[in-house]
Short mmCIF file of C-alpha atoms in Angstrom, two decimals:
data_model
loop_
_atom_site.label_atom_id
_atom_site.label_comp_id
_atom_site.label_asym_id
_atom_site.label_seq_id
_atom_site.Cartn_x
_atom_site.Cartn_y
_atom_site.Cartn_z
CA MET S 64 19.53 146.57 127.64
CA SER S 65 19.47 146.73 123.92
CA PRO S 66 21.44 144.43 122.02
CA ARG S 67 23.71 147.20 120.85
CA THR S 68 24.71 148.27 124.32
CA SER S 69 25.04 144.69 125.43
CA ARG S 70 27.54 143.97 122.75
CA VAL S 71 29.69 147.06 123.45
CA ASN S 72 29.57 146.06 127.08
CA VAL S 73 30.82 142.47 126.15
CA ALA S 74 33.26 143.91 124.31
CA VAL S 75 34.50 146.27 126.90
CA ALA S 76 34.56 143.26 129.32
CA VAL S 77 36.51 141.17 126.96
CA ALA S 78 39.19 143.81 126.62
CA LYS S 79 39.40 144.52 130.06
CA LYS S 80 39.96 140.89 130.70
CA ASP S 81 42.73 140.61 128.33
CA LEU S 82 44.47 143.86 129.82
CA LEU S 83 44.01 142.61 133.19
CA VAL S 84 45.63 139.29 132.18
CA GLU S 85 48.58 141.03 130.79
CA TRP S 86 48.63 143.47 133.86
CA ASN S 87 48.92 140.58 136.19
CA SER S 88 51.19 138.32 134.24
CA LYS S 89 53.44 141.34 132.64
CA ILE S 90 54.38 139.18 129.69
CA LEU S 91 54.32 142.17 127.45
CA MET S 92 56.47 144.27 129.87
CA ASN S 93 59.02 141.50 130.83
CA GLN S 94 59.38 139.35 127.64
CA VAL S 95 58.10 140.96 124.67
CA ALA S 96 59.29 144.44 124.96
CA PRO S 97 62.82 143.26 125.92
CA PHE S 98 62.65 140.82 122.69
CA ALA S 99 61.63 143.97 120.61
CA ALA S 100 64.62 145.85 122.08
CA ILE S 101 67.15 143.25 121.42
CA VAL S 102 65.83 142.86 117.83
CA MET S 103 66.36 146.69 117.36
CA VAL S 104 70.11 145.96 118.81
CA MET S 105 70.50 143.01 116.34
CA PHE S 106 69.51 145.08 113.45
CA ALA S 107 72.36 147.59 114.39
CA PHE S 108 74.73 144.66 114.60
CA ALA S 109 73.75 143.45 110.98
CA LEU S 110 73.84 146.92 109.44
CA ASP S 111 76.71 148.25 111.30
CA ASN S 112 76.67 151.72 110.03
CA ASP S 113 74.97 154.83 111.54
CA GLY S 114 74.14 156.30 108.22
CA ILE S 115 72.26 153.47 107.25
CA LEU S 116 70.56 152.53 110.49
CA GLN S 117 68.97 156.26 110.33
CA ARG S 118 67.83 155.74 106.84
CA VAL S 119 66.17 152.37 107.57
CA ALA S 120 65.06 152.85 111.09
CA PRO S 121 61.28 153.44 110.04
CA GLY S 122 61.40 149.78 108.26
CA LEU S 123 63.09 148.36 111.42
CA VAL S 124 60.78 149.84 113.83
CA TRP S 125 57.66 148.39 112.10
CA LEU S 126 59.67 144.91 111.35
CA ALA S 127 60.30 144.59 115.10
CA THR S 128 56.52 145.57 115.63
CA LEU S 129 55.33 142.71 113.38
CA PHE S 130 57.98 140.24 115.05
CA SER S 131 56.69 140.99 118.46
CA MET S 132 53.11 141.23 117.56
CA LEU S 133 53.46 137.29 116.50
CA ILE S 134 54.10 136.52 120.00
CA VAL S 135 51.63 138.88 121.48
CA VAL S 136 48.88 137.24 119.35
CA GLN S 137 50.11 133.83 120.13
CA ARG S 138 49.69 134.78 123.67
CA SER S 139 46.36 136.51 123.36
CA PHE S 140 44.83 133.32 122.08
CA ALA S 141 46.93 130.89 124.58
CA VAL S 142 45.06 132.40 127.19
CA GLU S 143 41.53 131.82 125.51
CA THR S 144 42.14 128.27 124.57
CA ALA S 145 44.04 126.98 127.48
CA ASP S 146 41.25 126.00 129.59
CA GLY S 147 38.61 126.22 126.84
CA ALA S 148 37.62 130.01 127.72
CA LEU S 149 36.84 130.76 124.06
CA ASP S 150 34.46 127.69 123.81
CA ALA S 151 32.86 128.81 127.19
CA LEU S 152 32.29 132.20 125.69
CA ARG S 153 30.78 130.88 122.58
CA VAL S 154 28.51 128.26 124.27
CA ALA S 155 27.41 131.08 126.50
CA GLY S 156 26.03 132.63 123.34
CA VAL S 157 28.35 135.72 123.33
CA ASP S 158 28.49 137.54 119.93
CA PRO S 159 31.58 136.58 118.31
CA ALA S 160 31.82 140.29 116.86
CA ALA S 161 31.92 141.52 120.18
CA ILE S 162 34.72 138.97 121.21
CA PHE S 163 36.48 140.01 118.19
CA ALA S 164 36.13 143.71 119.12
CA GLY S 165 37.36 143.44 122.54
CA LYS S 166 40.35 141.04 121.89
CA SER S 167 41.32 143.43 118.78
CA PHE S 168 41.09 146.56 121.17
CA ALA S 169 43.37 144.98 123.83
CA LEU S 170 45.82 143.72 121.28
CA MET S 171 45.96 147.28 119.88
CA VAL S 172 46.45 148.74 123.35
CA GLN S 173 49.53 146.40 123.82
CA LEU S 174 50.83 147.09 120.19
CA CYS S 175 50.69 150.83 120.73
CA ALA S 176 52.67 150.45 123.81
CA LEU S 177 55.35 148.45 122.00
CA GLU S 178 55.46 150.59 119.03
CA THR S 179 55.95 153.76 121.34
CA MET S 180 59.10 151.80 122.99
CA LEU S 181 60.30 150.99 119.61
CA VAL S 182 60.14 154.65 118.29
CA GLY S 183 61.87 155.57 121.56
CA THR S 184 64.51 153.04 120.77
CA ALA S 185 65.00 154.08 117.33
CA VAL S 186 65.44 157.93 118.36
CA VAL S 187 68.01 156.71 121.08
CA LEU S 188 70.02 154.14 119.30
CA TYR S 189 69.65 155.09 115.78
CA GLY S 190 69.82 158.74 116.27
CA VAL S 191 66.68 159.47 114.36
CA GLU S 192 65.44 162.98 114.89
CA LEU S 193 61.61 163.80 115.48
CA THR S 194 60.31 167.16 114.91
CA LEU S 195 56.98 168.31 116.50
CA GLY S 196 55.12 167.79 113.08
CA GLY S 197 56.99 164.56 112.65
CA LEU S 198 55.75 163.50 116.23
CA GLY S 199 52.08 164.27 115.37
CA GLN S 200 52.24 162.35 112.08
CA MET S 201 54.02 159.43 113.83
CA VAL S 202 51.00 159.22 116.53
CA VAL S 203 48.44 158.97 113.64
CA THR S 204 50.57 156.51 111.70
CA MET S 205 50.67 154.50 114.99
CA VAL S 206 47.22 154.62 115.47
CA ALA S 207 46.03 154.01 111.72
CA ALA S 208 48.50 150.80 111.54
CA THR S 209 47.65 149.55 114.85
CA ILE S 210 43.84 149.43 114.32
CA GLY S 211 44.70 147.27 111.06
CA LEU S 212 47.27 145.10 112.72
CA GLY S 213 44.90 144.59 115.85
CA CYS S 214 42.06 143.37 113.80
CA VAL S 215 44.12 141.35 111.40
CA GLY S 216 46.15 139.64 114.39
CA THR S 217 42.90 139.03 116.16
CA LEU S 218 41.40 137.17 113.09
CA TYR S 219 44.23 134.97 112.25
CA GLY S 220 45.05 134.37 115.75
CA GLY S 221 41.44 133.26 116.37
CA LEU S 222 41.94 130.75 113.04
CA ALA S 223 45.17 129.44 114.52
CA ALA S 224 44.02 129.26 118.05
CA GLY S 225 43.99 125.68 119.97
CA VAL S 226 45.35 123.88 116.87
CA LYS S 227 48.73 121.78 116.99
CA GLY S 228 51.27 123.68 115.21
CA ARG S 229 49.90 127.01 115.41
CA GLU S 230 53.32 128.67 116.59
CA THR S 231 54.65 127.93 113.07
CA LEU S 232 51.60 128.35 111.15
CA LEU S 233 50.58 132.06 112.63
CA PRO S 234 53.56 133.92 110.90
CA LEU S 235 52.78 132.10 107.58
CA LEU S 236 49.44 133.09 107.44
CA LEU S 237 49.81 136.57 109.13
CA LEU S 238 52.87 138.03 107.42
CA PRO S 239 51.71 138.11 103.91
CA VAL S 240 48.47 139.84 105.02
CA VAL S 241 50.24 142.58 106.90
CA ALA S 242 52.57 143.42 103.96
CA PRO S 243 50.66 146.62 103.23
CA VAL S 244 50.61 147.80 106.71
CA LEU S 245 54.60 147.39 106.71
CA ILE S 246 54.76 149.27 103.36
CA GLY S 247 52.24 152.08 104.48
CA ALA S 248 53.57 152.53 107.91
CA THR S 249 57.18 152.43 106.93
CA ARG S 250 56.79 154.98 104.41
CA ALA S 251 54.57 157.19 106.61
CA THR S 252 57.09 156.92 109.41
CA GLU S 253 59.92 157.86 106.98
CA ALA S 254 57.99 161.03 106.44
CA ALA S 255 57.68 161.56 109.99
CA PHE S 256 61.23 160.95 110.81
CA GLY S 257 62.42 162.75 107.62
CA SER S 258 64.56 159.65 106.65
CA GLY S 259 66.27 160.13 103.36
CA GLY S 260 65.21 163.82 102.98
CA ALA S 261 61.51 162.95 103.09
CA GLU S 262 58.74 165.55 103.62
CA ILE S 263 56.07 165.33 106.27
CA SER S 264 53.34 165.89 103.40
CA GLU S 265 54.63 162.71 101.71
CA GLY S 266 53.30 160.71 104.46
CA TRP S 267 49.61 161.24 104.49
CA PRO S 268 48.64 159.12 101.34
CA TRP S 269 50.42 156.35 103.10
CA ILE S 270 48.15 156.94 106.24
CA VAL S 271 45.22 156.77 104.06
CA LEU S 272 46.25 153.34 102.70
CA LEU S 273 46.58 152.22 106.25
CA GLY S 274 43.15 153.58 107.03
CA ILE S 275 41.78 151.76 104.25
CA PHE S 276 43.46 148.52 105.40
CA ALA S 277 42.05 149.08 109.08
CA LEU S 278 38.62 149.66 107.54
CA VAL S 279 38.39 146.54 105.56
CA PHE S 280 39.87 144.33 108.26
CA SER S 281 37.89 145.61 111.12
CA THR S 282 34.61 145.16 108.90
CA VAL S 283 35.49 141.76 107.64
CA GLY S 284 36.97 140.72 110.80
CA SER S 285 33.61 141.12 112.68
CA VAL S 286 31.87 138.95 110.46
CA ALA S 287 34.54 136.37 109.66
CA PHE S 288 35.56 136.03 113.21
CA GLY S 289 32.54 133.98 114.23
CA PRO S 290 32.76 131.17 111.64
CA LEU S 291 36.40 130.79 112.31
CA VAL S 292 36.07 129.91 116.07
CA ASP S 293 32.78 128.54 115.99
CA GLU S 294 34.03 124.77 116.25
CA MET Q 263 31.08 119.79 85.22
CA ALA Q 264 29.63 120.88 88.45
CA VAL Q 265 26.84 118.21 88.16
CA ARG Q 266 29.34 115.64 87.30
CA LEU Q 267 31.48 116.43 90.46
CA ARG Q 268 28.27 116.41 92.70
CA ALA Q 269 27.35 113.05 91.32
CA VAL Q 270 30.72 111.54 92.30
CA ASN Q 271 30.92 113.31 95.80
CA ILE Q 272 27.32 112.07 96.96
CA SER Q 273 27.72 108.59 95.59
CA THR Q 274 27.95 106.14 98.56
CA GLU Q 275 29.97 103.37 97.30
CA THR Q 276 33.58 103.88 97.67
CA ARG Q 277 35.10 104.22 94.21
CA LEU Q 278 38.71 102.58 94.16
CA SER Q 279 40.03 104.46 91.20
CA THR Q 280 39.90 108.15 90.36
CA GLY Q 281 39.59 107.66 86.68
CA THR Q 282 36.61 107.21 84.44
CA VAL Q 283 36.05 106.84 80.83
CA ALA Q 284 35.49 110.71 80.65
CA THR Q 285 38.70 111.46 82.67
CA ARG Q 286 40.72 109.10 80.66
CA ARG Q 287 39.78 110.63 77.31
CA LEU Q 288 40.24 114.17 78.80
CA GLY Q 289 43.88 113.03 79.95
CA ALA Q 290 44.37 111.85 76.23
CA LEU Q 291 43.21 115.28 75.05
CA ALA Q 292 45.55 116.97 77.48
CA ILE Q 293 48.57 114.87 76.24
CA VAL Q 294 47.83 115.32 72.65
CA MET Q 295 47.31 119.10 73.12
CA LEU Q 296 50.54 119.49 75.21
CA THR Q 297 52.37 117.83 72.67
CA VAL Q 298 51.16 119.82 69.72
CA LEU Q 299 51.86 122.74 71.82
CA ALA Q 300 55.44 121.69 72.45
CA VAL Q 301 55.82 121.45 68.56
CA LEU Q 302 54.06 124.67 67.93
CA ALA Q 303 56.15 126.57 70.65
CA LEU Q 304 59.50 124.81 69.93
CA ILE Q 305 59.72 124.34 66.25
CA ILE Q 306 56.93 125.96 64.31
CA SER Q 307 56.53 129.67 65.96
CA PRO Q 308 59.06 132.15 64.78
CA GLU Q 309 61.73 133.81 66.83
CA ASP Q 310 61.08 137.00 68.47
CA VAL Q 311 62.78 140.08 66.62
CA ASN Q 312 64.64 141.23 69.90
CA GLN Q 313 64.34 138.06 72.23
CA GLY Q 314 65.26 135.26 69.72
CA SER Q 315 64.31 131.88 71.07
CA THR Q 316 63.74 132.86 74.66
CA VAL Q 317 60.28 134.07 73.73
CA ARG Q 318 59.44 130.45 73.61
CA ILE Q 319 59.10 130.24 77.36
CA MET Q 320 56.21 132.71 76.93
CA TYR Q 321 54.10 129.66 75.61
CA VAL Q 322 54.50 127.97 79.04
CA HIS Q 323 54.88 130.96 81.42
CA VAL Q 324 51.58 132.68 80.33
CA PRO Q 325 49.29 129.44 80.33
CA THR Q 326 50.80 128.48 83.73
CA ILE Q 327 49.80 131.94 85.49
CA TRP Q 328 46.41 131.97 83.63
CA VAL Q 329 45.69 128.48 84.89
CA ALA Q 330 46.71 129.59 88.56
CA TYR Q 331 44.34 132.66 88.45
CA MET Q 332 41.69 130.27 87.22
CA ALA Q 333 42.30 127.84 90.00
CA PHE Q 334 42.34 130.45 92.79
CA ILE Q 335 38.96 132.12 91.51
CA LEU Q 336 37.55 128.56 91.23
CA THR Q 337 38.74 128.06 95.17
CA ALA Q 338 37.18 131.30 96.00
CA VAL Q 339 33.84 130.43 94.37
CA CYS Q 340 33.58 127.06 95.71
CA SER Q 341 34.46 128.21 99.15
CA ALA Q 342 31.67 131.01 98.92
CA THR Q 343 29.28 128.30 97.67
CA TYR Q 344 30.29 125.88 100.70
CA LEU Q 345 29.65 128.68 103.14
CA SER Q 346 26.39 129.89 101.62
CA GLY Q 347 25.08 126.65 100.83
CA ARG Q 348 22.27 125.12 103.04
CA ASN Q 349 23.40 121.55 102.95
CA ARG Q 350 27.16 122.50 102.93
CA SER Q 351 28.31 119.82 100.98
CA LEU Q 352 31.66 118.78 101.54
CA GLY Q 353 32.30 118.35 97.82
CA TRP Q 354 32.53 122.02 97.08
CA ASP Q 355 35.43 122.20 99.93
CA ARG Q 356 37.28 119.33 98.26
CA VAL Q 357 37.05 120.94 94.79
CA ALA Q 358 38.20 124.26 96.49
CA GLY Q 359 41.14 122.44 98.07
CA ALA Q 360 41.94 120.49 94.90
CA SER Q 361 41.88 123.68 92.85
CA ALA Q 362 44.17 125.55 95.28
CA GLU Q 363 46.78 122.83 95.16
CA ILE Q 364 47.02 122.81 91.47
CA GLY Q 365 46.99 126.73 91.39
CA VAL Q 366 50.18 126.84 93.91
CA LEU Q 367 51.83 124.28 91.52
CA PHE Q 368 51.23 126.53 88.47
CA VAL Q 369 52.14 129.51 90.17
CA ALA Q 370 55.49 128.04 91.15
CA LEU Q 371 55.92 126.91 87.52
CA SER Q 372 54.96 130.48 86.37
CA LEU Q 373 57.63 132.09 88.87
CA LEU Q 374 60.23 129.59 87.69
CA THR Q 375 59.77 130.02 84.08
CA GLY Q 376 59.50 133.85 84.49
CA SER Q 377 62.62 133.96 86.75
CA LEU Q 378 64.66 132.01 83.92
CA TRP Q 379 63.41 134.22 81.24
CA GLY Q 380 64.27 137.13 83.37
CA ARG Q 381 67.76 135.93 83.84
CA ILE Q 382 68.28 135.69 80.17
CA THR Q 383 66.68 138.71 79.11
CA TRP Q 384 67.06 141.19 82.24
CA GLY Q 385 70.14 139.61 83.37
CA THR Q 386 68.57 139.06 86.85
CA TYR Q 387 66.22 136.21 88.31
CA TRP Q 388 64.07 138.64 90.10
CA VAL Q 389 63.10 142.34 90.14
CA TRP Q 390 61.10 143.92 92.79
CA ASP Q 391 58.42 144.88 90.12
CA ALA Q 392 54.76 145.12 91.46
CA ARG Q 393 53.48 142.29 89.53
CA LEU Q 394 56.30 139.90 90.27
CA THR Q 395 56.12 140.91 94.11
CA SER Q 396 52.36 140.51 94.29
CA THR Q 397 52.71 137.07 92.57
CA ALA Q 398 55.30 136.05 95.11
CA PHE Q 399 52.61 137.17 97.87
CA LEU Q 400 49.96 135.26 95.98
CA PHE Q 401 51.97 131.97 96.12
CA ILE Q 402 52.80 132.36 99.88
CA THR Q 403 49.18 133.08 100.70
CA TYR Q 404 48.02 129.86 99.21
CA ILE Q 405 50.86 127.97 100.84
CA GLY Q 406 49.20 129.13 103.99
CA TYR Q 407 45.81 128.05 102.82
CA LEU Q 408 47.17 124.47 102.14
CA ALA Q 409 48.77 124.46 105.63
CA VAL Q 410 45.42 125.41 106.90
CA ARG Q 411 43.75 122.62 105.31
CA ARG Q 412 46.24 120.20 106.73
CA LEU Q 413 45.55 121.23 110.38
CA ASP Q 414 44.02 118.78 113.06
CA GLY Q 415 40.20 118.67 113.34
CA THR Q 416 37.09 117.11 111.62
CA GLN Q 417 36.41 117.36 107.79
CA ARG Q 418 33.85 120.14 108.72
CA GLN Q 419 36.18 122.23 110.81
CA ARG Q 420 38.73 122.02 107.68
CA ALA Q 421 35.97 123.19 105.44
CA ARG Q 422 34.90 126.08 107.34
CA ARG Q 423 38.29 127.25 108.22
CA SER Q 424 39.79 126.99 104.67
CA SER Q 425 36.51 128.66 103.37
CA VAL Q 426 36.70 131.57 105.45
CA LEU Q 427 40.59 131.82 104.63
CA ALA Q 428 39.85 131.48 100.77
CA LEU Q 429 37.55 134.37 100.98
CA LEU Q 430 39.99 136.45 103.14
CA ALA Q 431 42.50 135.80 100.48
CA VAL Q 432 40.34 137.40 97.76
CA LEU Q 433 40.51 140.49 99.86
CA GLU Q 434 43.98 140.48 100.64
CA ILE Q 435 45.21 140.00 97.39
CA PRO Q 436 44.08 143.31 95.78
CA LEU Q 437 45.13 145.18 98.90
CA VAL Q 438 48.60 143.60 98.70
CA HIS Q 439 48.70 144.25 94.96
CA PHE Q 440 47.51 147.92 95.52
CA SER Q 441 50.00 148.78 98.17
CA VAL Q 442 52.99 147.12 96.42
CA ARG Q 443 52.08 148.96 93.13
CA LEU Q 444 52.00 152.04 95.22
CA TRP Q 445 55.24 151.25 96.74
CA ARG Q 446 56.97 150.47 93.24
CA SER Q 447 55.40 153.48 91.64
CA LEU Q 448 57.04 156.08 94.21
CA HIS Q 449 60.44 154.20 94.49
CA GLN Q 450 61.29 152.84 91.20
CA GLU Q 451 60.78 153.87 87.44
CA ALA Q 452 58.30 151.77 85.44
CA SER Q 453 60.04 148.24 84.95
CA VAL Q 454 60.71 146.35 82.20
CA ALA Q 455 57.74 143.93 82.89
CA THR Q 456 55.07 146.77 82.58
CA GLY Q 457 56.35 147.90 79.51
CA GLY Q 458 55.40 144.86 77.32
CA THR Q 459 51.61 145.79 76.60
CA ASP Q 460 52.33 147.32 73.38
CA VAL Q 461 54.31 144.51 71.93
CA GLU Q 462 52.78 143.21 68.57
CA LEU Q 463 52.68 139.54 68.35
CA ASP Q 464 52.98 137.56 65.09
CA ASP Q 465 49.79 135.55 64.07
CA LEU Q 466 51.41 132.25 64.47
CA MET Q 467 52.67 133.22 67.91
CA LEU Q 468 49.47 134.51 68.98
CA PHE Q 469 47.89 131.22 67.76
CA SER Q 470 50.40 129.20 69.94
CA LEU Q 471 49.73 131.24 72.90
CA PHE Q 472 45.90 130.84 72.73
CA PHE Q 473 46.49 127.14 71.92
CA GLY Q 474 48.70 127.08 75.20
CA LEU Q 475 46.19 128.52 77.27
CA ALA Q 476 43.52 125.89 75.81
CA ALA Q 477 46.06 122.94 76.51
CA PHE Q 478 46.83 124.07 80.03
CA SER Q 479 43.26 124.55 80.91
CA VAL Q 480 42.31 121.14 79.68
CA LEU Q 481 45.43 119.81 81.80
CA PHE Q 482 43.79 121.96 84.84
CA VAL Q 483 40.40 120.32 84.49
CA TRP Q 484 42.01 116.78 84.30
CA LEU Q 485 44.05 117.30 87.24
CA LEU Q 486 41.21 119.00 89.13
CA LEU Q 487 38.97 115.88 88.36
CA HIS Q 488 41.46 113.43 89.64
CA ARG Q 489 42.67 115.42 92.81
CA GLN Q 490 39.23 116.11 94.15
CA ARG Q 491 38.16 112.36 93.58
CA MET Q 492 41.57 111.77 95.55
CA LEU Q 493 40.41 113.98 98.37
CA TYR Q 494 37.03 112.42 98.33
CA LEU Q 495 38.66 108.99 98.83
CA GLU Q 496 40.98 110.27 101.56
CA ASP Q 497 37.92 111.85 103.59
CA ALA Q 498 35.76 108.42 103.03
CA MET Q 499 38.87 106.61 104.28
CA SER Q 500 39.42 108.57 107.33
CA SER Q 501 35.75 108.55 108.05
CA GLN Q 502 35.67 104.74 107.61
CA GLY Q 503 38.67 104.23 109.79
CA LEU Q 504 36.79 106.24 112.49
CA ASP Q 505 33.67 104.21 112.25
CA ALA Q 506 35.87 100.85 112.22
CA ALA Q 507 37.53 101.99 115.59
CA ILE Q 508 34.34 102.91 117.21
CA GLU Q 509 32.91 99.49 116.03
CA ALA Q 510 35.90 97.63 117.56
CA ARG Q 511 35.63 99.54 120.80
CA ARG Q 512 31.88 98.56 120.91
CA LYS Q 513 32.80 94.77 120.28
CA GLU Q 514 35.49 95.10 123.24
CA ALA Q 515 32.76 96.67 125.38
CA VAL Q 516 30.24 94.04 124.72
CA ARG Q 517 32.73 91.46 125.58
#
């Protein structure tokens, strides 16, 4: 087996493992998704106006995504560090770039599920209208944003894994880094939702921004993940 | 300067003071220069045609952000050197950490003086201008960096984590700046802060400004030398503490 295929196999195995853990524990479905939903309801209480909600729905969807992501990332690495699983993988000589790819992919799948639910919530609760073209753009936005979020989340999650006080540290480290995703994804979603009279064509430049972010952090992540977790 | 820092770091004897003859002279120079700057800025330099005396904040505001940028660049360079070096001297990590601490302090000062000036000139402490917003992100990013430095673990772990993080920050900051600019450019007309590029400065004002840059740079070097020696002493103390504890356990075992 060439090193390349073995790396892909490892990444697939790690991703499968993470998704299987999630499938068995149902943390995402039973805890994170309800949390995200209640955040959306709380936004409605705070803003208390149908017109405003419809206008700011894109931003709220992505804010709720980011908050939920913090929990999912914590969880993703709590599983790894609880019984030294991550160290065991590293001692076994597993390529850190493959671990990074696998964990990022599992995180992306979970985030996509969350985002789909949140967009659905926005349609139902905030009265957002989604055309067919808008839906297509929404899917592209979600994919581009999620690749970036998955890579950054895994990278910084790995940094904070297994240290005391990581629950408080992760948001401080992660939120400033994902600011470009919040900006880009919110604007692209505004275009997809047509919030404030935005046209669909206005969304594409923002998707390019999301793409650049995803490209930068997937490349850097596979290089930097090794030194970060190698302890 | 690099040679000098190295010499201190690898010396095995534990120095009990962070000062040397050179740093004392540098400190004295910093005090003199800052005093001269205060006189230049507050008394000698003229008032601005439009802004009156509020322009005097510039002599602190501009040098502080200049020092902060310099500090963060130094942090990145030292982090890269630490990671790429064969012997991985912790000295580079300590200079990176000391520099980031001073950088955070000076960004805070810069944001503070800037918002005070904004309150007087624009009537508001804060505007969602691209440059201001990016600076706020810069501030928070390096607060996160300092938090990572204080995590549990060995000195090597601290050095590796924080070096990688410092290099990630170098990537993150241009991305944030770029996206915030894009965000502002489409959602708000060019703001007041970006309109200041064609301002003509009086010669004396310009001299005061450059003198301020020099004075704060000297202050930065002085603070950096002391702070990194302080960190060296802290590291030495924690290693010695561990050695002493192991020694004590050994004695117990023998008994």
